[in-house]
PDB file of N, CA and C in Angstrom:
ATOM      1  N   MET A 162     -17.334 -14.790 -21.109  1.00 52.00           N
ATOM      2  CA  MET A 162     -16.175 -14.598 -20.367  1.00 52.00           C
ATOM      3  C   MET A 162     -15.868 -13.137 -20.682  1.00 52.00           C
ATOM      4  N   ASN A 163     -15.439 -12.297 -19.797  1.00 69.00           N
ATOM      5  CA  ASN A 163     -14.680 -10.910 -20.137  1.00 69.00           C
ATOM      6  C   ASN A 163     -13.649 -11.035 -20.324  1.00 69.00           C
ATOM      7  N   GLU A 164     -13.247 -10.622 -22.173  1.00 83.00           N
ATOM      8  CA  GLU A 164     -11.824 -10.521 -22.582  1.00 83.00           C
ATOM      9  C   GLU A 164     -11.008  -9.164 -22.028  1.00 83.00           C
ATOM     10  N   GLN A 165      -9.978  -9.338 -21.435  1.00 85.00           N
ATOM     11  CA  GLN A 165      -9.488  -8.015 -21.278  1.00 85.00           C
ATOM     12  C   GLN A 165      -8.416  -7.610 -22.583  1.00 85.00           C
ATOM     13  N   THR A 166      -8.168  -6.195 -22.745  1.00 88.00           N
ATOM     14  CA  THR A 166      -7.619  -5.562 -23.260  1.00 88.00           C
ATOM     15  C   THR A 166      -6.034  -5.956 -22.667  1.00 88.00           C
ATOM     16  N   LYS A 167      -4.996  -5.745 -23.619  1.00 86.00           N
ATOM     17  CA  LYS A 167      -3.453  -5.504 -23.033  1.00 86.00           C
ATOM     18  C   LYS A 167      -3.276  -4.605 -22.099  1.00 86.00           C
ATOM     19  N   GLU A 168      -4.179  -3.056 -22.232  1.00 86.00           N
ATOM     20  CA  GLU A 168      -4.139  -2.105 -21.501  1.00 86.00           C
ATOM     21  C   GLU A 168      -5.004  -2.376 -20.169  1.00 86.00           C
ATOM     22  N   GLU A 169      -5.923  -2.914 -20.041  1.00 87.00           N
ATOM     23  CA  GLU A 169      -6.637  -3.658 -18.969  1.00 87.00           C
ATOM     24  C   GLU A 169      -5.850  -4.311 -18.180  1.00 87.00           C
ATOM     25  N   LEU A 170      -5.108  -5.488 -18.937  1.00 86.00           N
ATOM     26  CA  LEU A 170      -4.104  -6.390 -18.222  1.00 86.00           C
ATOM     27  C   LEU A 170      -3.126  -5.540 -17.295  1.00 86.00           C
ATOM     28  N   LEU A 171      -2.299  -4.919 -18.346  1.00 83.00           N
ATOM     29  CA  LEU A 171      -1.286  -3.669 -17.614  1.00 83.00           C
ATOM     30  C   LEU A 171      -1.596  -3.054 -16.596  1.00 83.00           C
ATOM     31  N   ALA A 172      -2.861  -2.866 -16.526  1.00 83.00           N
ATOM     32  CA  ALA A 172      -3.451  -1.641 -15.700  1.00 83.00           C
ATOM     33  C   ALA A 172      -3.447  -2.976 -14.139  1.00 83.00           C
ATOM     34  N   ASP A 173      -3.818  -3.813 -14.429  1.00 83.00           N
ATOM     35  CA  ASP A 173      -3.897  -4.709 -13.236  1.00 83.00           C
ATOM     36  C   ASP A 173      -3.021  -5.243 -12.659  1.00 83.00           C
ATOM     37  N   ILE A 174      -2.066  -5.276 -13.664  1.00 83.00           N
ATOM     38  CA  ILE A 174      -0.647  -5.828 -13.269  1.00 83.00           C
ATOM     39  C   ILE A 174       0.099  -4.826 -12.362  1.00 83.00           C
ATOM     40  N   ASP A 175      -0.303  -3.330 -13.008  1.00 80.00           N
ATOM     41  CA  ASP A 175       0.553  -2.338 -11.926  1.00 80.00           C
ATOM     42  C   ASP A 175      -0.205  -2.010 -10.868  1.00 80.00           C
ATOM     43  N   LYS A 176      -1.444  -2.404 -10.842  1.00 79.00           N
ATOM     44  CA  LYS A 176      -2.053  -2.213  -9.555  1.00 79.00           C
ATOM     45  C   LYS A 176      -1.870  -3.014  -8.274  1.00 79.00           C
ATOM     46  N   LEU A 177      -1.362  -4.467  -9.200  1.00 79.00           N
ATOM     47  CA  LEU A 177      -0.884  -5.714  -8.120  1.00 79.00           C
ATOM     48  C   LEU A 177       0.492  -5.353  -7.649  1.00 79.00           C
ATOM     49  N   ILE A 178       1.380  -4.875  -8.413  1.00 76.00           N
ATOM     50  CA  ILE A 178       2.430  -4.375  -8.113  1.00 76.00           C
ATOM     51  C   ILE A 178       3.132  -3.372  -7.140  1.00 76.00           C
ATOM     52  N   SER A 179       1.951  -2.211  -7.351  1.00 71.00           N
ATOM     53  CA  SER A 179       2.019  -1.171  -6.594  1.00 71.00           C
ATOM     54  C   SER A 179       0.842  -0.919  -5.410  1.00 71.00           C
ATOM     55  N   TYR A 180       0.368  -2.328  -5.087  1.00 66.00           N
ATOM     56  CA  TYR A 180      -0.622  -2.329  -3.908  1.00 66.00           C
ATOM     57  C   TYR A 180      -0.264  -1.539  -2.337  1.00 66.00           C
ATOM     58  N   GLY A 181      -0.969  -0.542  -1.950  1.00 63.00           N
ATOM     59  CA  GLY A 181      -0.675   0.237  -0.945  1.00 63.00           C
ATOM     60  C   GLY A 181       0.167   1.299  -1.142  1.00 63.00           C
ATOM     61  N   ARG A 182       0.672   1.788  -2.557  1.00 65.00           N
ATOM     62  CA  ARG A 182       1.184   3.312  -2.784  1.00 65.00           C
ATOM     63  C   ARG A 182       0.352   3.740  -3.977  1.00 65.00           C
ATOM     64  N   GLU A 183       0.309   4.930  -4.118  1.00 67.00           N
ATOM     65  CA  GLU A 183      -0.366   5.645  -5.191  1.00 67.00           C
ATOM     66  C   GLU A 183       0.270   6.061  -6.529  1.00 67.00           C
ATOM     67  N   GLU A 184       1.837   5.593  -6.598  1.00 66.00           N
ATOM     68  CA  GLU A 184       2.404   6.036  -7.689  1.00 66.00           C
ATOM     69  C   GLU A 184       2.154   4.984  -8.801  1.00 66.00           C
ATOM     70  N   THR A 185       2.445   5.257 -10.221  1.00 63.00           N
ATOM     71  CA  THR A 185       2.422   4.063 -10.738  1.00 63.00           C
ATOM     72  C   THR A 185       3.911   3.052 -11.066  1.00 63.00           C
ATOM     73  N   THR A 186       3.554   1.984 -11.099  1.00 68.00           N
ATOM     74  CA  THR A 186       5.147   1.432 -11.212  1.00 68.00           C
ATOM     75  C   THR A 186       5.637   0.893 -12.605  1.00 68.00           C
ATOM     76  N   ILE A 187       4.819   0.786 -13.449  1.00 70.00           N
ATOM     77  CA  ILE A 187       5.147   0.339 -14.805  1.00 70.00           C
ATOM     78  C   ILE A 187       4.732   1.274 -15.834  1.00 70.00           C
ATOM     79  N   ASN A 188       5.560   1.494 -16.514  1.00 74.00           N
ATOM     80  CA  ASN A 188       5.354   2.228 -17.705  1.00 74.00           C
ATOM     81  C   ASN A 188       4.602   1.625 -19.004  1.00 74.00           C
ATOM     82  N   PRO A 189       3.791   2.499 -19.228  1.00 71.00           N
ATOM     83  CA  PRO A 189       2.557   1.891 -20.305  1.00 71.00           C
ATOM     84  C   PRO A 189       3.481   1.652 -21.740  1.00 71.00           C
ATOM     85  N   ASP A 190       4.405   2.168 -21.910  1.00 77.00           N
ATOM     86  CA  ASP A 190       5.077   1.744 -23.199  1.00 77.00           C
ATOM     87  C   ASP A 190       5.521   0.509 -23.573  1.00 77.00           C
ATOM     88  N   LEU A 191       5.285  -0.421 -22.277  1.00 74.00           N
ATOM     89  CA  LEU A 191       5.577  -1.970 -22.097  1.00 74.00           C
ATOM     90  C   LEU A 191       4.582  -2.595 -22.832  1.00 74.00           C
ATOM     91  N   LEU A 192       3.362  -2.336 -23.180  1.00 71.00           N
ATOM     92  CA  LEU A 192       2.550  -2.730 -24.267  1.00 71.00           C
ATOM     93  C   LEU A 192       3.174  -3.197 -25.419  1.00 71.00           C
ATOM     94  N   ALA A 193       4.065  -2.050 -25.807  1.00 77.00           N
ATOM     95  CA  ALA A 193       4.405  -2.590 -27.190  1.00 77.00           C
ATOM     96  C   ALA A 193       5.345  -3.634 -27.245  1.00 77.00           C
ATOM     97  N   TYR A 194       5.820  -4.288 -26.377  1.00 86.00           N
ATOM     98  CA  TYR A 194       6.970  -5.114 -26.005  1.00 86.00           C
ATOM     99  C   TYR A 194       6.296  -6.687 -25.468  1.00 86.00           C
ATOM    100  N   PHE A 195       5.253  -6.947 -24.655  1.00 86.00           N
ATOM    101  CA  PHE A 195       4.089  -7.970 -24.284  1.00 86.00           C
ATOM    102  C   PHE A 195       3.209  -8.107 -25.298  1.00 86.00           C
ATOM    103  N   GLU A 196       2.989  -9.778 -25.476  1.00 89.00           N
ATOM    104  CA  GLU A 196       2.105 -10.259 -26.253  1.00 89.00           C
ATOM    105  C   GLU A 196       0.683 -10.162 -25.062  1.00 89.00           C
ATOM    106  N   LYS A 197      -0.328 -10.429 -25.216  1.00 88.00           N
ATOM    107  CA  LYS A 197      -1.547 -10.323 -24.399  1.00 88.00           C
ATOM    108  C   LYS A 197      -1.246 -11.573 -23.605  1.00 88.00           C
ATOM    109  N   ASP A 198      -0.880 -13.090 -23.748  1.00 91.00           N
ATOM    110  CA  ASP A 198      -0.640 -14.078 -23.318  1.00 91.00           C
ATOM    111  C   ASP A 198       0.293 -13.566 -21.976  1.00 91.00           C
ATOM    112  N   GLN A 199       1.432 -13.018 -22.278  1.00 90.00           N
ATOM    113  CA  GLN A 199       2.383 -13.072 -21.561  1.00 90.00           C
ATOM    114  C   GLN A 199       1.991 -12.307 -20.305  1.00 90.00           C
ATOM    115  N   LEU A 200       0.882 -11.361 -20.617  1.00 87.00           N
ATOM    116  CA  LEU A 200       0.262 -10.227 -19.531  1.00 87.00           C
ATOM    117  C   LEU A 200      -0.438 -10.766 -18.560  1.00 87.00           C
ATOM    118  N   LEU A 201      -1.283 -12.129 -19.227  1.00 88.00           N
ATOM    119  CA  LEU A 201      -2.045 -12.671 -18.651  1.00 88.00           C
ATOM    120  C   LEU A 201      -1.525 -13.743 -17.813  1.00 88.00           C
ATOM    121  N   SER A 202      -0.216 -13.984 -17.978  1.00 90.00           N
ATOM    122  CA  SER A 202       0.812 -15.198 -17.289  1.00 90.00           C
ATOM    123  C   SER A 202       1.079 -14.518 -16.222  1.00 90.00           C
ATOM    124  N   MET A 203       1.581 -13.109 -16.464  1.00 86.00           N
ATOM    125  CA  MET A 203       2.174 -12.124 -15.429  1.00 86.00           C
ATOM    126  C   MET A 203       1.254 -12.225 -14.338  1.00 86.00           C
ATOM    127  N   LYS A 204      -0.026 -11.449 -14.671  1.00 84.00           N
ATOM    128  CA  LYS A 204      -1.029 -11.228 -13.592  1.00 84.00           C
ATOM    129  C   LYS A 204      -1.342 -12.435 -13.006  1.00 84.00           C
ATOM    130  N   THR A 205      -1.542 -13.653 -13.365  1.00 84.00           N
ATOM    131  CA  THR A 205      -1.694 -15.043 -13.086  1.00 84.00           C
ATOM    132  C   THR A 205      -0.578 -15.243 -11.859  1.00 84.00           C
ATOM    133  N   LYS A 206       0.591 -15.259 -12.051  1.00 82.00           N
ATOM    134  CA  LYS A 206       1.776 -15.228 -11.163  1.00 82.00           C
ATOM    135  C   LYS A 206       1.420 -14.624  -9.983  1.00 82.00           C
ATOM    136  N   LEU A 207       1.239 -13.334 -10.263  1.00 79.00           N
ATOM    137  CA  LEU A 207       1.268 -12.381  -9.211  1.00 79.00           C
ATOM    138  C   LEU A 207       0.001 -12.515  -8.254  1.00 79.00           C
ATOM    139  N   LEU A 208      -1.289 -12.886  -8.555  1.00 78.00           N
ATOM    140  CA  LEU A 208      -2.098 -13.337  -7.761  1.00 78.00           C
ATOM    141  C   LEU A 208      -1.765 -14.608  -7.334  1.00 78.00           C
ATOM    142  N   GLU A 209      -0.855 -15.388  -7.660  1.00 76.00           N
ATOM    143  CA  GLU A 209      -0.710 -16.571  -6.885  1.00 76.00           C
ATOM    144  C   GLU A 209       0.167 -16.398  -6.112  1.00 76.00           C
ATOM    145  N   LYS A 210       0.854 -15.503  -5.905  1.00 71.00           N
ATOM    146  CA  LYS A 210       2.201 -14.917  -4.901  1.00 71.00           C
ATOM    147  C   LYS A 210       1.258 -14.757  -3.629  1.00 71.00           C
ATOM    148  N   VAL A 211       0.070 -14.273  -3.558  1.00 63.00           N
ATOM    149  CA  VAL A 211      -0.425 -13.669  -2.587  1.00 63.00           C
ATOM    150  C   VAL A 211      -0.332 -14.674  -1.406  1.00 63.00           C
ATOM    151  N   GLY A 212       0.364 -13.735  -0.067  1.00 60.00           N
ATOM    152  CA  GLY A 212       0.374 -14.801   1.061  1.00 60.00           C
ATOM    153  C   GLY A 212      -0.743 -14.688   2.127  1.00 60.00           C
ATOM    154  N   THR A 213      -0.327 -14.375   3.035  1.00 59.00           N
ATOM    155  CA  THR A 213      -1.387 -14.461   3.800  1.00 59.00           C
ATOM    156  C   THR A 213      -2.053 -13.135   4.078  1.00 59.00           C
ATOM    157  N   LEU A 214      -3.497 -12.907   3.887  1.00 67.00           N
ATOM    158  CA  LEU A 214      -4.054 -11.677   3.387  1.00 67.00           C
ATOM    159  C   LEU A 214      -5.015 -11.472   4.478  1.00 67.00           C
ATOM    160  N   THR A 215      -5.448  -9.781   4.666  1.00 71.00           N
ATOM    161  CA  THR A 215      -6.526  -9.344   5.447  1.00 71.00           C
ATOM    162  C   THR A 215      -7.890  -9.677   4.804  1.00 71.00           C
ATOM    163  N   GLN A 216      -8.661  -9.618   5.265  1.00 74.00           N
ATOM    164  CA  GLN A 216     -10.432  -9.428   4.561  1.00 74.00           C
ATOM    165  C   GLN A 216     -10.186  -8.298   3.815  1.00 74.00           C
ATOM    166  N   GLU A 217      -9.775  -7.328   3.848  1.00 78.00           N
ATOM    167  CA  GLU A 217      -9.716  -5.981   2.851  1.00 78.00           C
ATOM    168  C   GLU A 217      -8.918  -6.297   1.963  1.00 78.00           C
ATOM    169  N   ASP A 218      -7.710  -6.957   2.121  1.00 73.00           N
ATOM    170  CA  ASP A 218      -6.781  -7.268   1.009  1.00 73.00           C
ATOM    171  C   ASP A 218      -7.841  -8.488  -0.006  1.00 73.00           C
ATOM    172  N   LYS A 219      -8.228  -9.285   0.755  1.00 72.00           N
ATOM    173  CA  LYS A 219      -8.724 -10.429  -0.147  1.00 72.00           C
ATOM    174  C   LYS A 219     -10.311  -9.766  -1.000  1.00 72.00           C
ATOM    175  N   ALA A 220     -10.744  -8.709  -0.351  1.00 77.00           N
ATOM    176  CA  ALA A 220     -11.759  -8.349  -1.097  1.00 77.00           C
ATOM    177  C   ALA A 220     -11.419  -7.286  -2.429  1.00 77.00           C
ATOM    178  N   TRP A 221      -9.871  -6.803  -2.087  1.00 76.00           N
ATOM    179  CA  TRP A 221      -9.480  -6.010  -3.189  1.00 76.00           C
ATOM    180  C   TRP A 221      -8.842  -6.812  -4.324  1.00 76.00           C
ATOM    181  N   LEU A 222      -8.385  -8.225  -4.317  1.00 75.00           N
ATOM    182  CA  LEU A 222      -8.263  -9.172  -5.023  1.00 75.00           C
ATOM    183  C   LEU A 222      -9.136  -9.704  -5.586  1.00 75.00           C
ATOM    184  N   GLU A 223     -10.451  -9.695  -5.238  1.00 75.00           N
ATOM    185  CA  GLU A 223     -11.723 -10.557  -6.033  1.00 75.00           C
ATOM    186  C   GLU A 223     -11.879  -9.843  -7.186  1.00 75.00           C
ATOM    187  N   GLN A 224     -11.643  -8.024  -7.374  1.00 76.00           N
ATOM    188  CA  GLN A 224     -11.767  -7.707  -8.825  1.00 76.00           C
ATOM    189  C   GLN A 224     -10.730  -8.224  -9.956  1.00 76.00           C
ATOM    190  N   PHE A 225      -9.613  -8.859  -9.652  1.00 73.00           N
ATOM    191  CA  PHE A 225      -8.984  -9.056 -10.744  1.00 73.00           C
ATOM    192  C   PHE A 225      -9.636 -10.305 -11.035  1.00 73.00           C
ATOM    193  N   LYS A 226     -10.017 -11.178  -9.835  1.00 66.00           N
ATOM    194  CA  LYS A 226     -10.063 -12.758 -10.275  1.00 66.00           C
ATOM    195  C   LYS A 226     -11.434 -12.615 -11.169  1.00 66.00           C
ATOM    196  N   LYS A 227     -12.636 -12.072 -11.147  1.00 55.00           N
ATOM    197  CA  LYS A 227     -13.622 -11.954 -11.653  1.00 55.00           C
ATOM    198  C   LYS A 227     -13.370 -11.907 -13.256  1.00 55.00           C
ATOM    199  N   TYR A 228     -12.167 -11.760 -13.862  1.00 52.00           N
ATOM    200  CA  TYR A 228     -11.961 -11.435 -15.153  1.00 52.00           C
ATOM    201  C   TYR A 228     -11.334 -12.769 -15.926  1.00 52.00           C
ATOM    202  N   GLU A 229     -11.007 -13.679 -14.732  1.00 47.00           N
ATOM    203  CA  GLU A 229     -10.224 -14.981 -15.239  1.00 47.00           C
ATOM    204  C   GLU A 229     -11.481 -15.847 -15.855  1.00 47.00           C
TER     205      GLU A 229
END
């Protein structure tokens, strides 16, 4: 299993939140406030909230699931 760093998890969460937009939505300084398990939980919840997806969206999300 490929263990992600806090920085990688925050980057994934940022991508999930800002999907379809170019600008960053999360301040990287948040790393100091969240534990790794909290970031994993956030990422999991974001992935679970995905509703009806296009094939393109599903392919895009697969990049995050391979780390689970």
